[in-house]
Coordinates of C-alpha atoms in Angstrom, one line a residue:
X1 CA -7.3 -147.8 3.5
X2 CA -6.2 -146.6 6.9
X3 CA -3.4 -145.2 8.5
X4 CA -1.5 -146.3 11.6
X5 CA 0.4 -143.8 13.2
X6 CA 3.6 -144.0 15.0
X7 CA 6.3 -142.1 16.5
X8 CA 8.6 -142.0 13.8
X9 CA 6.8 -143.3 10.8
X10 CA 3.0 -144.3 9.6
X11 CA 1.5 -147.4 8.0
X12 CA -0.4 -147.1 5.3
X13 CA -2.9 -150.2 5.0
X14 CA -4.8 -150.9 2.1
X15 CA -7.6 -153.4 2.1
X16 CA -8.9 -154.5 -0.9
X17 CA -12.0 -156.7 0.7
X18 CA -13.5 -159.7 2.4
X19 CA -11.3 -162.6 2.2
X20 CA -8.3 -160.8 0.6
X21 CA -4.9 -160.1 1.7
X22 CA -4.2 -156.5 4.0
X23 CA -1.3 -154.9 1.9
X24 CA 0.6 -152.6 4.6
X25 CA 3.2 -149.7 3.6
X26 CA 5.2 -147.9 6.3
X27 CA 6.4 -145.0 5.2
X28 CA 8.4 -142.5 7.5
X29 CA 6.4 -139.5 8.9
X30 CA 8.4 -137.2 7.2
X31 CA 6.6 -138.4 3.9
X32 CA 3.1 -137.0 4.9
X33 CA 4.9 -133.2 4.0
X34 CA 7.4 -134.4 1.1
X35 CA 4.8 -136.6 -0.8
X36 CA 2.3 -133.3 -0.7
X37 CA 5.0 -131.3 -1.7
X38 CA 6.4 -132.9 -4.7
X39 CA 2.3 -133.4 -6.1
X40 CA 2.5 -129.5 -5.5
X41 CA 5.4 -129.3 -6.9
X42 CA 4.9 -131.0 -10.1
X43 CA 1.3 -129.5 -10.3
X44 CA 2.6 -125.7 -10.1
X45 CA 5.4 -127.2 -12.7
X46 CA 2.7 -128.7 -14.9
X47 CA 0.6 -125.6 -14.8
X48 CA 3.8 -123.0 -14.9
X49 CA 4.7 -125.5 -18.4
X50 CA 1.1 -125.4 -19.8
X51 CA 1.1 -121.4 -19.1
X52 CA 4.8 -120.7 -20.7
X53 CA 3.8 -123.2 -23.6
X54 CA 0.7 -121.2 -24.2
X55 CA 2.4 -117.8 -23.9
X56 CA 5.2 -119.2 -26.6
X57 CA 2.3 -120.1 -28.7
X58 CA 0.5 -116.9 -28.6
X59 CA 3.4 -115.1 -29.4
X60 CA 4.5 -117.4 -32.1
X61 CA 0.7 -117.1 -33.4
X62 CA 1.4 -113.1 -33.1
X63 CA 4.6 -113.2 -34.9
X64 CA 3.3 -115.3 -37.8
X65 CA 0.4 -113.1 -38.1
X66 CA 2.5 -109.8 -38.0
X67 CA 4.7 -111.7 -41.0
X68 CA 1.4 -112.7 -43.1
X69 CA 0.3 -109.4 -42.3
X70 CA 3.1 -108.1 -43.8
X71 CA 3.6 -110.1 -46.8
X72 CA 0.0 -109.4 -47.6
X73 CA 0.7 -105.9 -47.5
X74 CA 3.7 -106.6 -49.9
X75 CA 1.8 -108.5 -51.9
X76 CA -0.9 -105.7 -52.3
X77 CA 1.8 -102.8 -52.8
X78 CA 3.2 -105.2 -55.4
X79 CA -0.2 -105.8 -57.7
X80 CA -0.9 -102.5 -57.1
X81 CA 2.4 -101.5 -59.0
X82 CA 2.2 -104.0 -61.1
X83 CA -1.3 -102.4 -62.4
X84 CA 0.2 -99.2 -62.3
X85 CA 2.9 -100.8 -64.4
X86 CA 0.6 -102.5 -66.9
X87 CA -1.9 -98.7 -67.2
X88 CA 1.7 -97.4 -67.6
X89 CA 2.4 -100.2 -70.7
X90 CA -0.9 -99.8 -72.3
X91 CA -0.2 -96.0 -72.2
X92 CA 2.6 -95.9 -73.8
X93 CA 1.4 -98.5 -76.6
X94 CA -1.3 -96.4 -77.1
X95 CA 1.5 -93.0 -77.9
X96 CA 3.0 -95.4 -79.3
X97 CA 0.6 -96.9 -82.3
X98 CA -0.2 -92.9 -82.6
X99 CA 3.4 -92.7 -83.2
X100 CA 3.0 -94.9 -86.1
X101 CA 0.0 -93.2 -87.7
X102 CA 1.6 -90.0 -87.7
X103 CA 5.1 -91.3 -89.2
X104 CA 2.8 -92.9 -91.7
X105 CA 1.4 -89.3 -93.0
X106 CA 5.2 -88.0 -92.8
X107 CA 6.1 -90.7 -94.9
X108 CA 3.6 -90.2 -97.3
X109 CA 4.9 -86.9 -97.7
X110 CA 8.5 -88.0 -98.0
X111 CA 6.9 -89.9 -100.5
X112 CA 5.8 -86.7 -102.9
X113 CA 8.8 -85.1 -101.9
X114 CA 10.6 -88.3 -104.0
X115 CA 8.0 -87.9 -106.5
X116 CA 9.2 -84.4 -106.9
X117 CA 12.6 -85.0 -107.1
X118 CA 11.6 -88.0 -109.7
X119 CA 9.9 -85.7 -111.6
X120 CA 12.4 -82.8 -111.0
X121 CA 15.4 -85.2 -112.7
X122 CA 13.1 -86.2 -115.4
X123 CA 12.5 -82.8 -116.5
X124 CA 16.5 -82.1 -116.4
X125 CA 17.2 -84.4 -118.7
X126 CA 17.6 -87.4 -116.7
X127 CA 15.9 -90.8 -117.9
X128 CA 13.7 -93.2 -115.5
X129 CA 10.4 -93.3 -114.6
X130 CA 8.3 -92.3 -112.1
X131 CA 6.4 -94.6 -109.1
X132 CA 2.9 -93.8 -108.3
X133 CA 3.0 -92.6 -104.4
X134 CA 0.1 -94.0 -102.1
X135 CA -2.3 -91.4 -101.4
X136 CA -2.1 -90.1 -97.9
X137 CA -4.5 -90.7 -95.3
X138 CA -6.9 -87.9 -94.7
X139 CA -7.1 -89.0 -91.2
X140 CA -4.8 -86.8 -89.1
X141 CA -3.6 -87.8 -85.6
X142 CA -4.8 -86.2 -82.8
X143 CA -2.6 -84.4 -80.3
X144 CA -2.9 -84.3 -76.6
X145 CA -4.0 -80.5 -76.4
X146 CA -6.7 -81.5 -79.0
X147 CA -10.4 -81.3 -78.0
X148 CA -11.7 -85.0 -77.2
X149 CA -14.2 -87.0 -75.3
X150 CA -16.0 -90.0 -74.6
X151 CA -17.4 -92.2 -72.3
X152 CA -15.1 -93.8 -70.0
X153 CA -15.0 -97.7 -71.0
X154 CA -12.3 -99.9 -69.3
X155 CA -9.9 -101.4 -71.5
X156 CA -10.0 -104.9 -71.6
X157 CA -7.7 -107.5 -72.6
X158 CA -9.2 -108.2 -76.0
X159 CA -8.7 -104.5 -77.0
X160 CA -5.2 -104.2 -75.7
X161 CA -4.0 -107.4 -77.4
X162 CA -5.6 -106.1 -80.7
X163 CA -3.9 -102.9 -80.5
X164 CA -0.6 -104.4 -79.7
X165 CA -1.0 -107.4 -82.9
X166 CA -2.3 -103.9 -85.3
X167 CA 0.8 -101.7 -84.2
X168 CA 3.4 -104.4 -84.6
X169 CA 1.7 -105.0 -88.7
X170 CA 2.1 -101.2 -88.9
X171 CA 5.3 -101.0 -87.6
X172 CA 6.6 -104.0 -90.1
X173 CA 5.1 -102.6 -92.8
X174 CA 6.4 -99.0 -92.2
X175 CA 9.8 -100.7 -92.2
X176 CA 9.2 -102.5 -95.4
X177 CA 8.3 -99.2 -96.4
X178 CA 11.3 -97.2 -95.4
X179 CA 13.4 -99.7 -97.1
X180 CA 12.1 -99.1 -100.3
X181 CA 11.5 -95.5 -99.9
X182 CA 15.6 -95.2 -99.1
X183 CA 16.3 -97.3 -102.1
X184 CA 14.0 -95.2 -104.2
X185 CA 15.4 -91.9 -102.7
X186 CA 18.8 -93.4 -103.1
X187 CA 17.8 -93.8 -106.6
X188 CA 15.6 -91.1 -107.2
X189 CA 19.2 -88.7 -106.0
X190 CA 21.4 -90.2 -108.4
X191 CA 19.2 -89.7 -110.8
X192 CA 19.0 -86.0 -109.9
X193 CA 22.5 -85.5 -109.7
X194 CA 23.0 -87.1 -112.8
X195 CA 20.6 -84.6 -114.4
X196 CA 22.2 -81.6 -112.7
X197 CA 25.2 -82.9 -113.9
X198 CA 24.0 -82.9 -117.4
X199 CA 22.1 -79.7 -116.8
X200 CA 25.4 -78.1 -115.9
X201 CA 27.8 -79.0 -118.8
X202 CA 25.2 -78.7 -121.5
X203 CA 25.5 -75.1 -123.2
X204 CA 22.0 -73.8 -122.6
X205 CA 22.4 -69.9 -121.9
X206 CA 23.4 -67.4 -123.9
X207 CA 26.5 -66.2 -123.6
X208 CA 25.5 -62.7 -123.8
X209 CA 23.1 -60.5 -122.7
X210 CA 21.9 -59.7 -125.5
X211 CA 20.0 -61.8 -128.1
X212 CA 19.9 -60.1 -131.4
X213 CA 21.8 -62.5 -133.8
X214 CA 23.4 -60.8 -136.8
X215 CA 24.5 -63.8 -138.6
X216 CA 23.1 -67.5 -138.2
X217 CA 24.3 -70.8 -138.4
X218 CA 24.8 -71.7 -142.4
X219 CA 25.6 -70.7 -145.4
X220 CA 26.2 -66.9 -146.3
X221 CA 28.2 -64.6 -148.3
X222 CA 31.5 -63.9 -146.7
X223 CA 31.4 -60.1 -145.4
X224 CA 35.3 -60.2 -146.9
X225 CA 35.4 -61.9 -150.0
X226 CA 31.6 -61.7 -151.0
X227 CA 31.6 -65.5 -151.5
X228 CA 29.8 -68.0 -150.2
X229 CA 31.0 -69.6 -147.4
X230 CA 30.0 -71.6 -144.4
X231 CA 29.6 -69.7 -141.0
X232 CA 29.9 -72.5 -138.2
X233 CA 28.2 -70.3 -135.3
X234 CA 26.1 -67.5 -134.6
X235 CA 27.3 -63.7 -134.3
X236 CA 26.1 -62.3 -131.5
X237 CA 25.6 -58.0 -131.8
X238 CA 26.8 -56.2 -128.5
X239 CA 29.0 -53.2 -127.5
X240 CA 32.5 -53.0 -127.0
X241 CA 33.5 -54.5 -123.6
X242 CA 30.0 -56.3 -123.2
X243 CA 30.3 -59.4 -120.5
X244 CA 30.7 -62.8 -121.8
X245 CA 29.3 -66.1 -120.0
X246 CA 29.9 -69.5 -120.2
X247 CA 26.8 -71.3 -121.4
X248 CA 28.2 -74.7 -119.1
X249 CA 30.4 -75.4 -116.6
X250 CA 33.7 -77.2 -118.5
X251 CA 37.4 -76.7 -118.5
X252 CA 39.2 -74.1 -120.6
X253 CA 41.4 -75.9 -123.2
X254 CA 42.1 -72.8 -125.5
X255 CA 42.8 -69.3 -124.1
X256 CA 44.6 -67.4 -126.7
X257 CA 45.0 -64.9 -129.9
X258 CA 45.3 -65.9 -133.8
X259 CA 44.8 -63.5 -136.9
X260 CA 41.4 -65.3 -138.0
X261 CA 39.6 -66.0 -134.3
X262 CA 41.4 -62.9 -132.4
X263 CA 41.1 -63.3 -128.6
X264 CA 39.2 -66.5 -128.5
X265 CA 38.7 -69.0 -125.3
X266 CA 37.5 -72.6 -126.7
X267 CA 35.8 -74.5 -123.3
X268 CA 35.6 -78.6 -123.1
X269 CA 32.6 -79.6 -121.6
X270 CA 33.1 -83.3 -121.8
X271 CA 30.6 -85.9 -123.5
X272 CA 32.8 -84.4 -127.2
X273 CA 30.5 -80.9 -126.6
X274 CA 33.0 -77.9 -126.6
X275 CA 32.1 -74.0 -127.2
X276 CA 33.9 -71.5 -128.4
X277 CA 33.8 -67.6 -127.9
X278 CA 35.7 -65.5 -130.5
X279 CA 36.7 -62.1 -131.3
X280 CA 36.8 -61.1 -127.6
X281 CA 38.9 -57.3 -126.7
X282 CA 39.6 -59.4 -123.2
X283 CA 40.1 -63.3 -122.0
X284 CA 39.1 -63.5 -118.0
X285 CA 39.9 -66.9 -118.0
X286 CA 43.2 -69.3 -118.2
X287 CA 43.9 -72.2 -119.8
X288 CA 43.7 -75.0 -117.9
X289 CA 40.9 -73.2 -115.8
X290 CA 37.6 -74.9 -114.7
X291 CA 34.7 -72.7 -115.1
X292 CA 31.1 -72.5 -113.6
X293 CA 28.1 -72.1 -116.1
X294 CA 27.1 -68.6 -116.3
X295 CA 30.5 -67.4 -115.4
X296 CA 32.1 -64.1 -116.9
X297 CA 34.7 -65.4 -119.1
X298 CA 35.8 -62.5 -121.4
X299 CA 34.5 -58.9 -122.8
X300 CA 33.1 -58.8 -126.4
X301 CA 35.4 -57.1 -128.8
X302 CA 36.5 -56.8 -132.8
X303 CA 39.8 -58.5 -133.0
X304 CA 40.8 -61.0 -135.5
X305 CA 38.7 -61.6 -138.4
X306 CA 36.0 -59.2 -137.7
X307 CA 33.9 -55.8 -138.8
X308 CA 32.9 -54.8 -135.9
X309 CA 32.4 -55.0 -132.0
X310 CA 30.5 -58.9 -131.5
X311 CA 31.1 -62.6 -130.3
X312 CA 31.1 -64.9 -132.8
X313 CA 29.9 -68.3 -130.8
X314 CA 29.9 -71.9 -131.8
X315 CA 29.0 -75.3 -130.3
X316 CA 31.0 -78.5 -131.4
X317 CA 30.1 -81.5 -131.1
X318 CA 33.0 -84.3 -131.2
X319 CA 35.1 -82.1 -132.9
X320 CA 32.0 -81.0 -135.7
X321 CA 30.9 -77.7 -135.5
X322 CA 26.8 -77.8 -134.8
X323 CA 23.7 -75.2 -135.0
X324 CA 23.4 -73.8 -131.5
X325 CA 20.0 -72.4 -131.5
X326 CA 18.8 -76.0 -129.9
X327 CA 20.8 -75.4 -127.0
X328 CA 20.0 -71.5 -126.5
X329 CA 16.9 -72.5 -124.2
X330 CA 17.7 -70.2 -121.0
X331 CA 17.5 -66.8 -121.2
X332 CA 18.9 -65.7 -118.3
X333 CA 22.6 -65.8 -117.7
X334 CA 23.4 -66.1 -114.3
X335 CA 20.1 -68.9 -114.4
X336 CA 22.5 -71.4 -112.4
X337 CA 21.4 -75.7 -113.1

């Protein structure tokens, strides 16, 4: 390859060999600067391209580094809350199953406390029968001021699962339980009101203070005619102007004065029992009044058909005039049912 040179241009001859063709190129001589210049040209482009490319690139390497660094960290925070979380869970199952184990022992004692009040309307009067109470545990629950200790062995998965499946029986079966135990107190307080019920209209205090019975229930010679006769109560010594109680709560149906009974008040107490207080110097009480048992309900006097200062009392039974020494059990009078 040479190069001829001229005035206003160069040619550029290229020969291949021996026995070949001269190829020749003329080319103006302002080519020798521009051809140089554009190779320069796109060289400084090339490398100002390769440099911008691989700036771009580091930056976009930087910024996806700086995002996975970040998400990383996110991730982290988030396990680490999520453990925090699940120590959080397990906690609160542990509180919880304690929970459990000490409403269990406060059941048991509801329990007794039903067996009590089972027992308590049994022994008023009240029919049914009693329910044998599971014995409580004798293992108490401790509390979190308690003294404890112990190694320190991780809880692992197997533990927690077996404490969540034994919590969940004992929480099913303390709500089987609670059922039952409402039912039963539901029952169990019918039952007792029933009996207080009872308790409360049957005629089982005295009606006086004293007890000294001058007459009984029975036959006897009649203090007037010396006969025999049948006295349908007891006579009950006392002193003018003595207090006289209802033996059970009832409703006054009699309140007044005949020549035979004097001041007498005769007191329904439903289920055909009614009592009657006679020869009374003063009636506290109204007809048509309701009256609490052990209430003051007159003064003991000698009117009517009478030798002296005392209450003649009876019980009647549908009407029939009964003994009342089975139904004189309480001693006290203001003993309330």
């Amino acid at each position: 390859m040479r190069f001829i040179w001229g005035k206003k241009e160069f040619t550029l001859m290229i020969i291949p060999g021996a026995n070949r063709r001269t190829v020749r190129f003329k080319l103006p001589h302002s080519s020798l600067y521009i051809v140089p210049s554009v190779i320069l040209l796109v060289l400084i482009g090339f490398f100002v391209t390769i440099y911008f490319m691989n700036t771009h690139s580091h930056r976009t390497r930087n910024n996806m580094q700086q995002v996975f660094d970040g998400q990383e960290r996110q991730l982290v925070d988030q396990i680490t809350h999520k453990n925090s979380e699940l120590e959080q869970l397990q906690a609160n199952l542990i509180d919880l199953s304690q929970q459990a184990n000490e409403f269990k022992l406060k059941l048991e004692e509801i329990k007794k406390i039903d067996h009590v009040i089972e027992l308590m309307s049994e022994t008023e009067g009240a029919k049914g029968t009693s329910k044998k109470t599971a014995a409580p545990s004798t293992q108490q629950p401790k509390g979190k001021n308690s003294d404890i200790g112990g190694s320190d062995v991780p809880v692992t998965s197997q533990d927690v699962s077996l404490l969540v499946n034994s919590t969940k029986e004992g929480l099913f079966s303390l709500v089987g339980d609670i059922n039952a135990l409402l039912l039963h107190l539901n029952e169990s307080e019918a039952k007792l009101k029933e009996a207080q019920y009872v308790s409360s209209i049957t005629p089982t205090l005295w009606p006086t203070v004293t007890h000294s019975i001058t007459s009984g229930f029975g036959v006897r010679i009649d203090p007037f005619t010396s006969k025999p006769s049948m006295h349908t109560g007891f006579d009950l010594d006392g002193e003018m102007n003595d207090d006289v109680y209802a033996t059970a709560a009832g409703k006054v149906v009699e309140a007044s004065f005949d020549n035979e009974h004097g001041n007498h008040i005769i007191i329904d107490h439903t289920r055909g029992l009614q009592t009657e207080y006679m020869h009374l110097n003063k009636m506290l009480v109204k007809r048509g009044e309701s009256v609490k048992k052990g209430q003051k309900i007159g003064l003991i006097g000698t009117t009517g058909r009478s030798t002296g200062s005392h209450l003649h009392y009876e019980v009647q039974k549908n009407g029939v005039p009964i003994d009342p020494n089975p139904y004189l059990k309480t001693d006290r009078k203001d003993e309330k049912p």
